[in-house]
Coordinates of C-alpha atoms and ligand atoms in Angstrom, one line a residue:
E1 CA -5.9 -31.5 -10.4
P2 CA -2.0 -31.4 -9.2
A3 CA -1.2 -34.5 -7.3
G4 CA 1.5 -33.2 -5.0
E5 CA -0.3 -31.7 -2.2
D6 CA 0.9 -34.0 0.2
F7 CA 4.0 -32.1 0.6
G8 CA 4.5 -31.3 4.4
I9 CA 1.6 -33.4 5.3
N10 CA 3.8 -34.2 8.5
G11 CA 4.1 -30.8 9.8
N12 CA 7.3 -30.3 7.7
V13 CA 6.1 -27.7 5.5
I14 CA 7.7 -24.8 7.3
G15 CA 11.4 -25.8 6.5
G16 CA 14.8 -25.7 7.9
G17 CA 13.9 -25.5 11.5
A18 CA 14.0 -21.6 11.8
Q19 CA 10.3 -21.3 11.7
K20 CA 7.3 -22.8 13.7
Q21 CA 6.0 -25.7 12.0
A22 CA 2.7 -25.7 10.6
H23 CA -0.2 -27.2 12.0
D24 CA -0.3 -30.8 10.5
E25 CA -3.2 -30.0 7.9
A26 CA -2.8 -26.7 7.3
D27 CA -2.0 -27.4 3.5
I28 CA -5.1 -29.7 3.2
P29 CA -8.3 -28.2 2.0
P30 CA -10.5 -28.8 4.9
T31 CA -14.0 -28.1 3.2
V32 CA -15.6 -28.4 0.1
G33 CA -14.1 -25.5 -2.1
K34 CA -16.0 -24.6 -5.0
H35 CA -13.3 -25.5 -7.4
K36 CA -11.9 -28.5 -5.7
P37 CA -13.3 -31.7 -5.0
D38 CA -13.0 -32.7 -1.9
L39 CA -12.1 -36.4 -2.5
E40 CA -8.6 -35.8 -3.1
A41 CA -8.7 -33.5 0.5
E42 CA -10.4 -36.4 2.3
R43 CA -7.7 -38.9 0.9
L44 CA -4.9 -36.7 2.0
R45 CA -6.4 -36.2 5.4
K46 CA -6.6 -39.8 6.1
K47 CA -3.2 -40.7 4.9
A48 CA -2.0 -38.0 7.2
A49 CA -4.0 -39.3 10.0
D50 CA -2.3 -42.8 9.2
Q51 CA 1.1 -41.6 9.4
P52 CA 3.5 -41.5 12.5
K53 CA 4.3 -37.7 13.0
K54 CA 7.8 -37.0 12.5
K55 CA 9.8 -35.6 15.3
P56 CA 10.8 -32.5 15.0
Q57 CA 14.6 -32.1 14.3
E58 CA 17.0 -31.0 17.2
D59 CA 17.4 -27.5 15.9
S60 CA 13.7 -26.9 15.1
K61 CA 11.1 -25.5 17.6
K62 CA 8.8 -28.1 18.6
V63 CA 5.5 -28.1 17.0
I64 CA 2.8 -26.0 18.8
D65 CA -0.6 -27.1 17.9
P66 CA -3.4 -25.2 19.1
P67 CA -5.6 -25.9 22.1
A68 CA -7.5 -29.0 22.2
N69 CA -10.9 -27.1 22.2
F70 CA -9.7 -24.7 19.3
E71 CA -12.3 -24.3 16.7
E72 CA -12.1 -26.5 13.4
N73 CA -11.2 -25.1 10.2
P74 CA -10.0 -21.8 11.5
G75 CA -10.6 -18.9 9.1
E76 CA -12.9 -20.4 6.9
L77 CA -15.1 -17.8 4.8
G78 CA -12.6 -15.3 6.1
K79 CA -13.7 -15.3 9.7
P80 CA -11.0 -13.9 12.3
V81 CA -9.0 -16.6 14.3
R82 CA -8.5 -15.4 17.8
L83 CA -5.8 -17.1 19.9
P84 CA -6.8 -18.1 23.3
K85 CA -5.8 -15.6 26.1
E86 CA -4.0 -18.2 27.9
M87 CA -1.2 -19.6 26.1
S88 CA 1.9 -21.7 27.1
E89 CA 5.1 -20.1 27.1
E90 CA 6.4 -21.7 24.1
M91 CA 3.1 -20.9 22.2
K92 CA 3.5 -17.2 23.2
K93 CA 7.3 -17.5 22.1
A94 CA 5.9 -18.8 18.7
V95 CA 3.5 -16.3 18.2
D96 CA 6.0 -13.5 18.9
D97 CA 8.5 -15.0 16.6
G98 CA 6.1 -14.8 14.1
W99 CA 5.1 -11.4 14.6
T100 CA 9.0 -10.3 14.7
K101 CA 9.7 -12.0 11.2
N102 CA 6.7 -10.7 9.3
A103 CA 4.8 -8.0 11.2
F104 CA 1.8 -9.7 10.9
N105 CA 0.5 -13.0 12.9
Q106 CA 2.2 -15.7 11.0
Y107 CA 1.1 -18.3 13.9
V108 CA -2.5 -17.7 13.1
S109 CA -1.6 -17.9 9.3
D110 CA -0.2 -21.5 9.6
L111 CA -3.3 -22.5 11.2
I112 CA -5.4 -21.6 8.4
S113 CA -5.9 -23.7 5.3
V114 CA -3.7 -22.4 2.4
H115 CA -7.2 -23.2 0.5
R116 CA -9.4 -21.4 2.8
T117 CA -12.6 -20.3 1.6
L118 CA -13.4 -16.1 1.4
P119 CA -16.9 -14.5 1.3
D120 CA -18.1 -13.2 -2.2
P121 CA -17.4 -9.4 -1.7
R122 CA -19.0 -8.4 -5.1
D123 CA -22.0 -6.5 -5.8
A124 CA -25.0 -8.2 -7.6
W125 CA -24.3 -5.8 -10.7
C126 CA -20.8 -7.7 -11.2
K127 CA -22.4 -11.2 -11.2
D128 CA -24.1 -10.6 -14.5
E129 CA -21.6 -12.3 -16.6
A130 CA -23.1 -10.2 -20.0
R131 CA -20.9 -7.5 -18.6
Y132 CA -17.9 -9.1 -19.6
L133 CA -16.6 -9.8 -22.9
T134 CA -16.3 -13.7 -23.8
N135 CA -13.1 -13.7 -25.5
L136 CA -10.7 -12.2 -22.7
P137 CA -6.9 -12.5 -23.0
K138 CA -4.8 -14.6 -20.8
T139 CA -2.5 -13.2 -17.9
D140 CA 0.7 -14.2 -16.4
V141 CA 0.5 -13.4 -12.5
I142 CA 3.7 -12.0 -11.1
I143 CA 4.2 -12.3 -7.5
C144 CA 7.3 -11.0 -6.1
F145 CA 8.6 -11.6 -2.5
H146 CA 11.7 -11.2 -0.2
N147 CA 11.5 -13.2 2.9
E148 CA 7.7 -14.1 2.8
A149 CA 5.9 -16.4 5.5
W150 CA 5.3 -19.9 3.9
T151 CA 1.7 -20.3 4.4
V152 CA 1.0 -16.8 3.3
L153 CA 2.8 -17.2 0.1
L154 CA 1.0 -20.5 -0.6
R155 CA -2.3 -19.0 -0.2
T156 CA -1.3 -16.0 -2.5
V157 CA -0.8 -18.5 -5.1
H158 CA -3.7 -20.9 -4.3
S159 CA -6.1 -18.2 -4.2
V160 CA -5.1 -17.3 -7.8
L161 CA -5.2 -21.0 -8.9
D162 CA -8.4 -21.6 -7.2
R163 CA -10.5 -18.7 -7.9
S164 CA -9.4 -18.0 -11.6
P165 CA -10.9 -19.4 -14.8
E166 CA -8.0 -21.9 -15.8
H167 CA -7.7 -20.7 -19.5
L168 CA -7.2 -17.2 -18.6
I169 CA -3.9 -18.0 -16.4
G170 CA -0.7 -18.3 -18.4
K171 CA 1.7 -18.7 -15.8
I172 CA 2.2 -17.7 -12.0
I173 CA 5.7 -16.2 -11.9
L174 CA 7.2 -16.2 -8.4
V175 CA 10.2 -13.9 -8.2
D176 CA 12.3 -14.5 -5.3
D177 CA 14.0 -11.5 -4.5
Y178 CA 17.1 -13.1 -2.6
S179 CA 15.3 -14.5 0.4
D180 CA 17.3 -16.1 3.0
M181 CA 14.5 -17.9 4.9
P182 CA 15.1 -21.6 4.7
H183 CA 11.7 -22.7 3.6
L184 CA 11.8 -20.3 0.5
K185 CA 14.7 -22.5 -0.9
R186 CA 14.4 -26.1 -2.6
Q187 CA 11.1 -26.4 -0.7
L188 CA 9.5 -24.0 -2.9
E189 CA 10.3 -25.7 -6.0
D190 CA 9.2 -29.0 -4.4
Y191 CA 5.9 -27.8 -3.2
F192 CA 5.0 -26.2 -6.6
A193 CA 6.7 -29.2 -8.8
A194 CA 3.1 -30.4 -9.3
Y195 CA 1.7 -27.2 -10.4
P196 CA 3.0 -26.8 -14.0
K197 CA 1.7 -22.9 -14.2
V198 CA 4.0 -22.0 -11.5
Q199 CA 7.3 -20.9 -12.4
I200 CA 9.9 -19.8 -9.7
I201 CA 12.7 -17.4 -10.4
R202 CA 15.7 -16.4 -8.4
G203 CA 17.3 -13.1 -8.2
Q204 CA 21.0 -13.2 -7.7
K205 CA 21.2 -10.4 -5.4
R206 CA 18.6 -8.2 -3.4
E207 CA 17.2 -6.2 -6.2
G208 CA 14.1 -4.7 -4.2
L209 CA 10.7 -5.1 -5.5
I210 CA 10.9 -2.8 -8.4
R211 CA 13.6 -4.7 -10.4
A212 CA 12.3 -7.9 -9.2
R213 CA 9.0 -6.8 -10.9
I214 CA 10.9 -6.0 -14.3
L215 CA 12.6 -9.3 -13.7
G216 CA 9.2 -11.0 -13.7
A217 CA 8.1 -9.1 -16.7
N218 CA 10.8 -10.2 -18.8
H219 CA 9.9 -14.1 -18.1
A220 CA 6.2 -13.3 -19.2
K221 CA 4.4 -14.4 -22.2
S222 CA 1.0 -13.7 -22.2
P223 CA -0.4 -10.6 -23.5
V224 CA -1.6 -9.1 -19.8
L225 CA 0.5 -8.7 -16.8
T226 CA -1.2 -9.2 -13.4
Y227 CA 1.1 -8.1 -10.2
L228 CA 0.2 -9.0 -6.8
D229 CA 1.7 -8.7 -3.6
S230 CA 3.0 -12.1 -1.7
H231 CA 0.4 -11.8 1.1
C232 CA -2.9 -11.4 -1.1
E233 CA -5.8 -13.3 -1.6
C234 CA -8.0 -13.2 -4.4
T235 CA -11.6 -13.7 -4.4
E236 CA -14.5 -15.2 -6.6
G237 CA -14.6 -13.5 -10.1
W238 CA -11.7 -11.2 -9.5
L239 CA -10.1 -11.4 -12.5
E240 CA -12.6 -11.5 -15.4
P241 CA -13.5 -7.6 -14.6
L242 CA -9.9 -6.6 -14.8
L243 CA -9.2 -8.4 -18.0
D244 CA -12.4 -7.1 -19.5
R245 CA -11.2 -3.6 -19.3
I246 CA -7.7 -4.1 -20.7
A247 CA -9.6 -6.4 -23.6
R248 CA -11.8 -3.2 -24.4
N249 CA -8.9 -0.5 -24.2
S250 CA -5.2 -1.9 -24.1
S251 CA -4.1 1.2 -22.6
T252 CA -6.2 0.8 -19.6
V253 CA -4.6 0.0 -16.4
V254 CA -6.6 -1.5 -13.9
C255 CA -6.6 -2.4 -10.1
P256 CA -8.7 -4.4 -7.9
V257 CA -10.4 -3.0 -5.1
I258 CA -7.8 -4.1 -2.1
D259 CA -9.6 -5.4 0.8
V260 CA -8.2 -5.6 4.3
I261 CA -6.8 -8.8 5.7
N262 CA -6.3 -8.2 9.2
D263 CA -2.7 -8.4 10.4
E264 CA -3.7 -10.1 13.7
T265 CA -6.5 -12.4 13.1
L266 CA -6.5 -12.5 9.0
E267 CA -9.9 -11.8 9.2
Y268 CA -11.4 -10.7 5.7
H269 CA -12.7 -7.5 5.7
Y270 CA -14.8 -6.0 2.6
R271 CA -17.2 -3.2 1.8
D272 CA -19.7 -2.7 -0.9
S273 CA -18.8 -0.6 -3.8
G274 CA -20.2 2.3 -2.4
G275 CA -17.4 2.7 -0.1
V276 CA -14.8 2.3 -2.8
N277 CA -12.0 4.8 -2.7
V278 CA -9.6 6.0 -5.5
G279 CA -6.0 6.7 -4.9
G280 CA -4.1 10.1 -4.6
F281 CA -0.8 11.6 -3.1
D282 CA 0.4 14.4 -1.0
W283 CA 3.3 16.6 -1.7
N284 CA 5.7 14.4 0.5
L285 CA 5.1 11.9 -2.5
Q286 CA 3.1 9.6 -0.4
F287 CA 0.2 7.7 -1.6
S288 CA -3.1 8.5 0.0
W289 CA -6.9 7.2 -0.3
H290 CA -9.8 9.5 -1.0
P291 CA -13.5 8.8 -1.6
V292 CA -14.7 8.7 -5.3
P293 CA -15.0 12.4 -6.2
E294 CA -18.4 13.9 -7.2
R295 CA -17.0 14.7 -10.7
E296 CA -16.3 11.0 -11.3
R297 CA -19.5 9.9 -9.4
K298 CA -21.7 11.8 -11.9
R299 CA -20.1 9.8 -14.8
H300 CA -21.5 6.4 -13.6
N301 CA -25.0 4.9 -13.1
S302 CA -24.0 2.3 -10.6
T303 CA -21.1 2.5 -8.0
A304 CA -19.9 -0.8 -9.2
E305 CA -18.6 0.7 -12.7
P306 CA -14.8 1.2 -13.1
V307 CA -13.9 4.4 -11.6
Y308 CA -10.7 6.9 -12.8
S309 CA -8.0 6.8 -10.0
P310 CA -5.2 9.7 -10.1
T311 CA -2.9 7.0 -8.9
M312 CA -2.6 3.4 -7.7
A313 CA -1.5 1.8 -4.6
G314 CA 1.1 -0.3 -6.3
G315 CA 0.8 -3.9 -5.5
L316 CA -2.1 -5.1 -7.2
F317 CA -2.8 -4.1 -10.9
S318 CA -3.2 -5.7 -14.2
I319 CA -1.5 -4.1 -17.4
D320 CA -1.3 -5.1 -21.1
R321 CA 2.1 -6.2 -21.7
E322 CA 2.9 -4.2 -24.7
F323 CA 1.6 -0.9 -23.2
F324 CA 3.6 -1.6 -20.1
D325 CA 6.8 -2.0 -22.4
R326 CA 5.9 1.2 -24.2
L327 CA 5.8 3.0 -21.1
G328 CA 9.6 1.6 -20.1
T329 CA 8.0 -0.7 -17.6
Y330 CA 9.6 0.7 -14.5
D331 CA 12.5 3.0 -13.6
S332 CA 15.2 0.3 -12.9
G333 CA 17.0 2.8 -10.7
F334 CA 14.2 2.6 -8.2
D335 CA 15.7 0.7 -5.2
I336 CA 13.8 -1.7 -2.7
W337 CA 10.3 -0.3 -2.2
G338 CA 8.5 3.1 -2.9
G339 CA 7.5 5.6 -5.4
E340 CA 7.1 3.1 -8.3
N341 CA 3.2 3.3 -8.0
L342 CA 3.3 7.1 -8.5
E343 CA 5.7 6.7 -11.4
L344 CA 3.6 4.3 -13.2
S345 CA 0.6 6.2 -12.4
F346 CA 1.7 9.4 -13.4
K347 CA 2.9 8.0 -16.9
T348 CA 0.1 6.1 -17.3
W349 CA -2.5 9.3 -17.3
M350 CA 0.2 11.5 -18.9
C351 CA 1.5 9.0 -22.0
G352 CA -2.0 8.5 -23.0
G353 CA -3.4 5.7 -20.8
T354 CA -6.0 5.3 -18.3
L355 CA -5.9 4.1 -14.7
E356 CA -9.0 2.6 -13.1
I357 CA -10.1 1.1 -10.1
V358 CA -12.6 -1.8 -10.5
P359 CA -15.0 -2.3 -8.0
C360 CA -16.1 -5.8 -9.2
S361 CA -12.7 -7.1 -8.6
H362 CA -11.5 -7.5 -5.0
V363 CA -8.1 -9.0 -3.9
G364 CA -7.3 -9.0 0.0
H365 CA -3.9 -7.7 1.1
I366 CA -2.3 -8.1 4.6
F367 CA -1.7 -4.4 5.6
R368 CA 1.4 -3.9 7.9
K369 CA 2.1 -1.4 10.4
R370 CA 5.9 -1.6 9.5
S371 CA 8.3 -3.2 7.4
P372 CA 9.6 -6.6 8.7
Y373 CA 12.4 -7.0 6.0
K374 CA 15.9 -5.1 5.7
W375 CA 16.3 -2.2 3.5
R376 CA 19.6 -0.7 2.4
S377 CA 21.8 0.6 4.9
G378 CA 23.0 4.2 4.7
V379 CA 20.9 5.2 1.9
N380 CA 17.3 6.8 1.9
V381 CA 16.1 4.6 -0.9
L382 CA 12.5 5.9 -0.5
K383 CA 14.1 9.8 -1.2
K384 CA 16.2 8.5 -3.9
N385 CA 13.2 6.8 -5.8
S386 CA 11.0 9.9 -5.1
V387 CA 13.6 12.4 -6.5
R388 CA 14.0 10.4 -9.4
L389 CA 10.0 10.3 -9.8
A390 CA 10.1 14.2 -9.5
E391 CA 13.1 14.9 -11.9
V392 CA 11.5 13.1 -14.5
W393 CA 7.6 13.5 -14.5
M394 CA 6.8 16.3 -12.3
D395 CA 8.3 19.7 -14.1
E396 CA 8.2 22.8 -12.1
Y397 CA 5.6 21.0 -9.2
S398 CA 9.0 19.2 -8.2
Q399 CA 9.8 22.1 -6.1
Y400 CA 7.1 21.6 -3.7
Y401 CA 8.4 17.9 -2.7
Y402 CA 12.1 19.5 -2.6
H403 CA 10.9 22.1 -0.2
R404 CA 9.2 19.4 1.9
I405 CA 12.4 17.4 2.2
G406 CA 14.3 20.6 3.2
N407 CA 15.8 20.8 -0.5
D408 CA 18.3 18.0 0.2
K409 CA 17.7 15.8 -2.6
G410 CA 20.7 13.7 -2.1
D411 CA 22.2 11.5 -4.9
W412 CA 19.4 10.3 -7.3
G413 CA 21.8 8.9 -10.1
D414 CA 21.2 9.4 -13.6
V415 CA 17.6 9.9 -15.0
S416 CA 18.5 11.1 -18.6
D417 CA 17.1 7.7 -20.2
R418 CA 13.9 8.4 -18.2
R419 CA 13.5 11.8 -19.6
K420 CA 14.2 11.0 -23.0
L421 CA 11.6 8.2 -22.7
R422 CA 9.0 10.8 -21.8
N423 CA 10.1 13.0 -24.3
D424 CA 9.9 10.2 -27.0
L425 CA 6.5 9.2 -26.1
K426 CA 5.5 12.9 -26.2
C427 CA 3.7 12.8 -22.8
K428 CA 1.6 15.5 -21.4
S429 CA 2.9 18.0 -18.8
F430 CA 2.3 17.3 -14.9
K431 CA 0.2 20.5 -14.9
W432 CA -2.3 18.9 -17.4
Y433 CA -2.5 15.8 -15.0
L434 CA -3.1 18.0 -12.0
D435 CA -5.6 20.1 -13.7
N436 CA -7.5 17.0 -15.3
I437 CA -6.8 14.0 -13.3
Y438 CA -6.3 15.2 -9.9
P439 CA -7.9 18.8 -9.5
E440 CA -8.6 17.9 -5.8
L441 CA -5.0 18.2 -4.8
F442 CA -4.0 21.3 -2.7
I443 CA -1.3 23.0 -4.6
P444 CA 1.4 24.8 -2.3
G445 CA 1.6 27.6 -4.9
D446 CA -2.1 28.4 -4.9
S447 CA -1.5 29.1 -1.0
V448 CA -1.0 32.4 1.0
A449 CA 2.2 30.8 2.4
H450 CA 3.9 27.7 2.5
G451 CA 7.1 26.3 4.4
E452 CA 7.8 27.0 8.2
I453 CA 5.9 29.0 10.7
R454 CA 8.3 30.4 13.0
N455 CA 7.6 32.2 16.5
L456 CA 9.4 35.6 16.9
G457 CA 9.3 35.5 21.0
Y458 CA 11.9 33.9 23.4
G459 CA 15.0 34.1 20.6
G460 CA 12.8 33.5 17.6
R461 CA 14.1 30.0 17.0
T462 CA 10.7 28.1 17.6
C463 CA 8.8 26.6 14.9
L464 CA 5.1 25.3 14.5
D465 CA 5.6 21.3 14.6
A466 CA 3.5 18.2 14.2
P467 CA 4.5 14.6 13.4
A468 CA 2.6 13.4 10.3
G469 CA -0.4 11.8 11.5
K470 CA -3.5 10.1 10.3
K471 CA -6.3 12.0 8.7
H472 CA -9.2 12.6 11.0
Q473 CA -7.5 11.6 14.2
K474 CA -7.1 14.5 16.4
K475 CA -3.5 15.0 17.4
A476 CA -2.1 17.9 19.6
V477 CA 0.1 20.2 17.8
G478 CA 3.3 21.4 19.3
T479 CA 6.7 23.4 18.8
Y480 CA 10.0 22.5 18.2
P481 CA 13.2 24.3 17.5
C482 CA 13.1 25.3 13.8
H483 CA 15.3 23.0 11.5
R484 CA 14.5 24.3 8.1
Q485 CA 14.2 20.7 6.7
G486 CA 10.4 20.9 5.8
G487 CA 8.8 17.7 7.0
N488 CA 7.1 18.1 10.7
Q489 CA 7.6 21.9 10.1
Y490 CA 5.8 22.2 6.8
W491 CA 2.6 24.1 6.5
M492 CA 0.4 25.8 4.0
L493 CA -1.8 28.7 4.6
S494 CA -4.7 28.3 2.4
K495 CA -6.5 31.3 0.7
A496 CA -9.7 29.9 2.6
G497 CA -7.7 30.8 6.0
E498 CA -6.6 26.9 6.8
I499 CA -3.3 26.3 8.1
R500 CA -2.8 22.9 6.3
R501 CA -0.6 20.0 6.1
D502 CA -1.9 18.0 3.0
D503 CA -5.6 17.0 4.1
S504 CA -5.1 17.9 7.7
C505 CA -5.8 21.2 9.3
L506 CA -4.9 23.3 12.5
D507 CA -8.1 23.3 14.7
Y508 CA -9.1 24.7 18.0
A509 CA -12.0 23.8 19.7
G510 CA -11.4 25.3 23.0
K511 CA -8.7 22.8 24.5
D512 CA -5.5 21.9 22.6
V513 CA -4.6 22.9 19.2
T514 CA -5.0 19.8 17.0
L515 CA -4.6 18.6 13.4
F516 CA -7.9 17.4 12.1
G517 CA -9.0 16.4 8.9
C518 CA -9.8 19.7 6.7
H519 CA -13.6 20.2 6.4
G520 CA -13.4 23.4 4.3
G521 CA -16.2 25.1 6.7
K522 CA -13.9 27.5 8.2
G523 CA -15.2 27.7 11.9
N524 CA -12.5 26.0 14.1
Q525 CA -10.0 25.8 11.3
F526 CA -10.1 29.5 10.3
W527 CA -7.2 31.5 10.9
T528 CA -6.3 35.0 9.7
Y529 CA -2.7 36.3 9.4
R530 CA -2.5 39.9 10.7
E531 CA 0.5 41.2 8.4
N532 CA 1.0 44.3 10.4
T533 CA 1.1 42.7 13.8
K534 CA 2.3 39.3 12.8
Q535 CA -0.6 37.6 14.8
L536 CA -2.3 34.5 13.9
H537 CA -6.0 35.0 14.9
H538 CA -8.2 32.2 15.2
G539 CA -11.9 32.7 13.9
T540 CA -14.5 31.1 16.1
S541 CA -12.3 32.0 19.5
G542 CA -11.0 35.4 18.7
K543 CA -7.6 34.3 20.2
C544 CA -4.4 34.5 19.1
L545 CA -1.9 31.6 18.7
A546 CA 1.3 32.1 21.0
I547 CA 4.1 29.7 22.6
S548 CA 4.6 29.0 26.2
E549 CA 7.8 30.7 28.0
S550 CA 9.4 27.2 28.1
K551 CA 8.6 27.2 24.3
D552 CA 7.6 23.8 24.1
K553 CA 3.8 24.5 24.1
L554 CA 1.3 26.1 22.1
L555 CA -1.0 28.6 23.8
M556 CA -4.1 30.0 22.7
E557 CA -4.3 33.7 24.3
E558 CA -6.4 37.1 24.2
C559 CA -4.8 38.9 21.4
N560 CA -2.1 41.4 22.5
Q561 CA 0.0 43.2 19.7
S562 CA 2.6 43.8 22.5
L563 CA 3.6 40.2 23.1
S564 CA 6.2 38.9 20.7
R565 CA 5.2 35.4 21.8
Q566 CA 2.1 36.1 19.7
Q567 CA 4.0 37.0 16.9
W568 CA 4.7 34.8 13.9
T569 CA 6.7 34.7 10.5
L570 CA 5.3 32.7 7.6
E571 CA 7.8 31.4 5.0
N572 CA 6.9 32.2 1.2
Y573 CA 4.1 34.7 2.5
D574 CA 2.6 36.3 -0.4
S575 CA -0.6 38.1 0.4
S576 CA -1.6 39.2 -3.3
Ligands
UD2_1 C1 2.7 -0.9 -1.1 C2 2.3 -1.8 -2.4 C3 3.5 -2.6 -2.9 C4 4.4 -1.2 -3.3 C5 4.7 -0.2 -2.2 C6 5.6 0.8 -2.6 C7 0.0 -2.6 -2.3 C8 -1.2 -3.3 -1.6 N1 1.2 -2.5 -1.8 O1 3.3 -1.4 0.0 O2 3.1 -3.4 -3.7 O3 3.7 -0.7 -4.4 O4 3.5 0.1 -1.7 O5 6.7 0.4 -3.3 O6 -0.5 -1.7 -3.0 N2 9.5 -7.2 -1.9 C9 10.7 -7.6 -2.5 N3 11.8 -6.9 -2.4 C10 12.0 -6.1 -1.6 C11 10.8 -5.6 -0.9 C12 9.7 -6.0 -1.2 O7 10.3 -8.6 -3.4 O8 13.2 -5.5 -1.2 C13 8.1 -7.7 -2.0 C14 7.2 -8.0 -1.1 O9 7.6 -9.3 -0.3 C15 5.9 -7.8 -1.2 C16 6.0 -6.6 -2.1 O10 7.3 -6.6 -2.7 O11 5.4 -8.9 -1.8 C17 5.3 -5.5 -1.5 O12 6.2 -5.0 -0.4 P1 5.4 -4.7 0.9 O13 4.3 -5.6 1.1 O14 6.5 -4.5 2.2 O15 4.8 -3.1 0.5 P2 3.6 -2.7 1.0 O16 2.3 -3.5 0.8 O17 3.7 -2.1 2.3
MN2 MN1 2.1 -5.6 0.9

């Protein structure tokens, strides 16, 4: 066991004064962990209690302890930590500060042990050790971060060390993508000096997560690479089921089930394997989750068996190092964030590999509602990454993405190397991938019309418009001046009579016209375009879609052929 855990015992764990300082004992294991002898913790706790508390420095915020009656060992077993309703002004400020910097509740994280215990989320099926090969390969674990909260980063690393068989971990490679938070400087080396498996690599400039991951891979030596985000927690038995799949077939790329660590309470939330989802994407090239499709369910006897997934979420996976190299790792032309998960997913499938989600392996991740760090100014990096992806891997299907972004592709740089890679590897076509790996995806070219839906009334410059929303969350659909940029004005009229945006359908139940998850049952989602009168006729109500005179509202009214406000044109209309 490392002996250096008393760094920061006096509340100095969070360095430099820019951050709220940690709760005094946050870094000392408070309970008997399965892998941690408690004696050492007890010794450290005593030692901490014996020492005078250091006064916070002039420029640092005062340590704000939780209220006197606050629960002991908050967050153990993944339980939620709720701050009191009544907080001092100082505490409130510290809490707000943590949210601003991280887009999650850093204050709560700082109250929780970095060795906290978690529930065991595995199905009983998974606990039979005979299911896994005995001679599993070692993995290096690569964790890239840019300005990660101290306790969150530490908890990520400790969860790997505390809950993985020692002999299966080569190195833990921390790649600092040019952070400027003071606690991530020298202090990180000091803290991990006592952990020989942990290696820290610093980028010399901001590279973004994709090149940071390539940098990490360049330092790896173990036969398998495992990537994690810097705000994760691994659970009991997470690693063996992943390595087992790669040991059996080195071209299998595997992802754990990603459990949700609540951004506010840090509660660890999981479901049993019946609730496992697989990854997909839409024509905006955004990743999305879906239930395991019927055809895939049929392949298995138990829901705990690994399932094929068309795509991966991106942050958490294991891959054979040589296979990753053969695939050309990542496209180093991808900047900061986004798209790399689809690139790796597409080429895994198209170039002879398999991508799976392994329900026996659970890793938690703090999902945030916004990105807390700076991106590049003046470039749309996500679009640039996505165009590179489309240019290299999507063949003629790239047009659907381009249409979606108003055919404004911007500058995506040079992709000739990546195309050569694809040719050299003799990878299959994107059509093959869609037909065989992701047949559930709705293809715009298979629809009756795709693009804008324009109203001909009041000057004919108004389009059907709806912001992208969450599936199955009813949202009123509106109108907006036509802008020819795709986006919120991109629609597809399916052969089944749906007006769709990806998995959402235009739905009318008698009140507002809304976007709702497509159910495939016609009814309130059934529309007919009458070519001769240009009306959009709604199935169950028999009414026609129109716009208000102010042009800012949709109306459903009795059909009347003479009203131009009931007339629409559909882009790329093809009734054949
Ligand atoms: C998801 C993935 C993430 C990545 C991303 C698409 C999961 C759980 N997360 O978004 O891993 O695939 O989709 O690109 O599947 N980082 C840097 N440098 C940067 C920006 C980020 O090192 O310039 C680090 C960051 O500290 C974090 C990781 O990269 O550890 C992923 O970033 P994120 O957490 O903001 O992405 P997330 O989870 O929203
Ligand atoms: Mn993340």
